[in-house]
Amino acid sequence: MGQVGQAAAPVGTAAGEPTLVFRAGPLLGALRLAEVVETMRPLPVHQLAGTPPFVSGICVMRGEPTLVVDVARLLGGGEAEVARYVAVRTGRGTIALATGPVLGIRTLAADREARHAALLGEAPARLVAAVGTVDAEPVLLLQSLHLVPDETWAAVAAVAAS
């Protein structure tokens, strides 16, 4: 039996994995807890020219220039109030995800086969590892390794070098 706020695993799937669940505008997002470095209040952001609209810019986190990605814009394209930064590990370095409120750590029972790629479209399907539920609301389990395209990393590196 699950705890309040946890969904039971669908038949034939694993019990789930610990994730950090947060609001991203009207959507719920989640990240594997193993990828999360820390959460914090938003930091001052310096905008970068030539980056996609979901890139807010760079901030200085723990003395290092860090890319800031607005998750609501990334997933839904709309603007949403930023309440927290979630620092996550990626293959290219740490990034700060600008999110709404962090709702806590939940064991997410997500079906990797039911990503609904047809509904999500090509780009979001690349970013979403699985779709699950929390309190009868859909939640998108993000793949932090694929959140930032190579050309954006190149723009950040150019700014950091100057």
Short mmCIF file of C-alpha atoms in Angstrom, two decimals:
data_model
loop_
_atom_site.label_atom_id
_atom_site.label_comp_id
_atom_site.label_asym_id
_atom_site.label_seq_id
_atom_site.Cartn_x
_atom_site.Cartn_y
_atom_site.Cartn_z
CA MET A 1 0.00 0.00 0.00
CA GLY A 2 1.40 3.45 -0.95
CA GLN A 3 1.53 6.58 1.12
CA VAL A 4 -0.68 9.60 0.57
CA GLY A 5 0.46 11.32 -2.62
CA GLN A 6 1.96 8.20 -4.11
CA ALA A 7 0.44 6.32 -6.96
CA ALA A 8 0.42 2.54 -6.98
CA ALA A 9 2.55 0.98 -9.65
CA PRO A 10 0.62 -0.12 -12.71
CA VAL A 11 0.47 -3.87 -13.24
CA GLY A 12 3.70 -5.16 -14.77
CA THR A 13 5.90 -2.18 -13.81
CA ALA A 14 8.41 -1.58 -11.06
CA ALA A 15 7.27 0.04 -7.83
CA GLY A 16 8.85 3.32 -8.93
CA GLU A 17 11.86 5.42 -8.08
CA PRO A 18 12.44 8.40 -5.80
CA THR A 19 11.95 11.67 -7.64
CA LEU A 20 11.80 15.38 -6.83
CA VAL A 21 8.40 16.66 -7.95
CA PHE A 22 7.83 20.31 -8.81
CA ARG A 23 5.35 22.57 -10.52
CA ALA A 24 6.25 23.99 -13.96
CA GLY A 25 3.39 26.35 -14.79
CA PRO A 26 0.26 24.21 -15.19
CA LEU A 27 2.32 21.00 -15.42
CA LEU A 28 4.00 18.78 -12.87
CA GLY A 29 7.57 17.75 -13.53
CA ALA A 30 9.87 15.30 -11.80
CA LEU A 31 13.55 14.46 -11.81
CA ARG A 32 15.27 11.34 -10.55
CA LEU A 33 16.59 12.16 -7.10
CA ALA A 34 20.02 10.82 -8.08
CA GLU A 35 20.32 13.66 -10.67
CA VAL A 36 19.40 16.46 -8.24
CA VAL A 37 22.28 18.35 -6.64
CA GLU A 38 20.24 20.83 -4.56
CA THR A 39 17.29 23.20 -4.56
CA MET A 40 17.55 26.92 -3.78
CA ARG A 41 15.89 30.29 -4.10
CA PRO A 42 16.26 31.84 -7.56
CA LEU A 43 19.55 33.65 -8.20
CA PRO A 44 20.19 36.74 -10.37
CA VAL A 45 20.25 35.76 -14.05
CA HIS A 46 22.31 37.30 -16.87
CA GLN A 47 20.58 36.89 -20.23
CA LEU A 48 22.37 35.31 -23.18
CA ALA A 49 21.76 36.37 -26.76
CA GLY A 50 21.19 33.67 -29.34
CA THR A 51 19.83 31.00 -27.02
CA PRO A 52 16.46 29.25 -27.24
CA PRO A 53 13.51 30.94 -25.47
CA PHE A 54 13.54 28.35 -22.66
CA VAL A 55 17.06 29.42 -21.62
CA SER A 56 16.74 32.26 -19.11
CA GLY A 57 20.50 32.90 -19.15
CA ILE A 58 23.31 32.12 -16.73
CA CYS A 59 23.66 32.61 -13.00
CA VAL A 60 26.62 32.21 -10.70
CA MET A 61 25.99 29.17 -8.54
CA ARG A 62 28.62 28.24 -5.97
CA GLY A 63 31.13 30.40 -7.84
CA GLU A 64 30.52 28.74 -11.24
CA PRO A 65 28.64 30.15 -14.27
CA THR A 66 25.57 27.93 -14.55
CA LEU A 67 22.99 27.70 -17.32
CA VAL A 68 19.40 28.45 -16.23
CA VAL A 69 16.59 26.60 -18.02
CA ASP A 70 12.96 27.65 -17.50
CA VAL A 71 11.09 24.34 -17.29
CA ALA A 72 7.62 25.82 -17.91
CA ARG A 73 8.84 27.36 -21.18
CA LEU A 74 10.75 24.22 -22.09
CA LEU A 75 7.72 21.95 -21.73
CA GLY A 76 4.76 24.18 -22.39
CA GLY A 77 6.12 27.30 -23.99
CA GLY A 78 4.35 29.60 -21.54
CA GLU A 79 5.57 31.85 -18.80
CA ALA A 80 5.20 30.89 -15.17
CA GLU A 81 6.37 32.30 -11.88
CA VAL A 82 9.75 30.97 -10.81
CA ALA A 83 9.82 29.97 -7.15
CA ARG A 84 12.86 27.66 -6.97
CA TYR A 85 15.99 26.60 -8.79
CA VAL A 86 16.72 22.90 -8.94
CA ALA A 87 20.38 22.20 -9.73
CA VAL A 88 20.79 18.96 -11.69
CA ARG A 89 23.68 16.97 -13.09
CA THR A 90 23.88 16.53 -16.85
CA GLY A 91 26.48 14.98 -19.08
CA ARG A 92 27.92 18.45 -19.78
CA GLY A 93 27.77 19.95 -16.29
CA THR A 94 25.35 21.24 -13.71
CA ILE A 95 22.37 23.32 -14.83
CA ALA A 96 19.77 25.22 -12.82
CA LEU A 97 16.16 24.45 -13.63
CA ALA A 98 13.85 27.37 -12.92
CA THR A 99 10.65 25.84 -11.54
CA GLY A 100 7.56 26.70 -9.59
CA PRO A 101 7.18 25.37 -6.06
CA VAL A 102 8.94 22.12 -5.19
CA LEU A 103 6.29 19.69 -3.95
CA GLY A 104 8.65 17.19 -2.36
CA ILE A 105 10.17 13.79 -2.87
CA ARG A 106 7.77 11.16 -4.17
CA THR A 107 8.13 7.63 -5.40
CA LEU A 108 6.91 7.97 -8.93
CA ALA A 109 5.32 4.99 -10.60
CA ALA A 110 5.95 5.89 -14.23
CA ASP A 111 5.38 3.83 -17.32
CA ARG A 112 8.28 4.30 -19.75
CA GLU A 113 6.25 2.75 -22.57
CA ALA A 114 3.43 5.27 -22.10
CA ARG A 115 5.36 8.47 -22.81
CA HIS A 116 2.66 9.39 -25.28
CA ALA A 117 5.18 10.59 -27.87
CA ALA A 118 2.37 11.33 -30.30
CA LEU A 119 0.83 13.73 -27.79
CA LEU A 120 4.08 15.25 -26.58
CA GLY A 121 5.56 15.92 -30.00
CA GLU A 122 9.13 15.17 -31.06
CA ALA A 123 11.10 17.62 -28.88
CA PRO A 124 9.29 17.03 -25.57
CA ALA A 125 9.31 13.27 -26.17
CA ARG A 126 13.11 13.50 -26.28
CA LEU A 127 13.07 15.28 -22.90
CA VAL A 128 10.49 13.12 -21.15
CA ALA A 129 11.63 9.70 -19.90
CA ALA A 130 8.21 8.62 -18.69
CA VAL A 131 4.77 9.84 -17.69
CA GLY A 132 3.38 9.02 -14.27
CA THR A 133 0.83 10.34 -11.84
CA VAL A 134 0.89 12.08 -8.48
CA ASP A 135 -2.43 12.60 -6.69
CA ALA A 136 -4.35 11.83 -9.91
CA GLU A 137 -2.40 14.50 -11.83
CA PRO A 138 -0.03 13.61 -14.69
CA VAL A 139 3.65 14.21 -14.02
CA LEU A 140 6.46 14.25 -16.60
CA LEU A 141 9.68 12.51 -15.56
CA LEU A 142 12.39 14.56 -17.26
CA GLN A 143 15.67 13.30 -18.70
CA SER A 144 18.10 15.94 -17.45
CA LEU A 145 20.87 14.68 -19.75
CA HIS A 146 18.89 15.83 -22.78
CA LEU A 147 17.48 19.14 -21.55
CA VAL A 148 20.05 21.41 -23.22
CA PRO A 149 21.05 21.20 -26.90
CA ASP A 150 24.76 21.30 -27.87
CA GLU A 151 24.52 24.76 -29.46
CA THR A 152 23.27 26.22 -26.17
CA TRP A 153 26.23 24.71 -24.29
CA ALA A 154 28.51 26.30 -26.91
CA ALA A 155 26.91 29.74 -26.32
CA VAL A 156 27.39 29.39 -22.56
CA ALA A 157 31.02 28.35 -23.01
CA ALA A 158 31.67 31.39 -25.22
CA VAL A 159 30.19 33.76 -22.63
CA ALA A 160 32.09 32.10 -19.77
CA ALA A 161 35.36 32.39 -21.69
CA SER A 162 34.96 36.12 -22.33
#
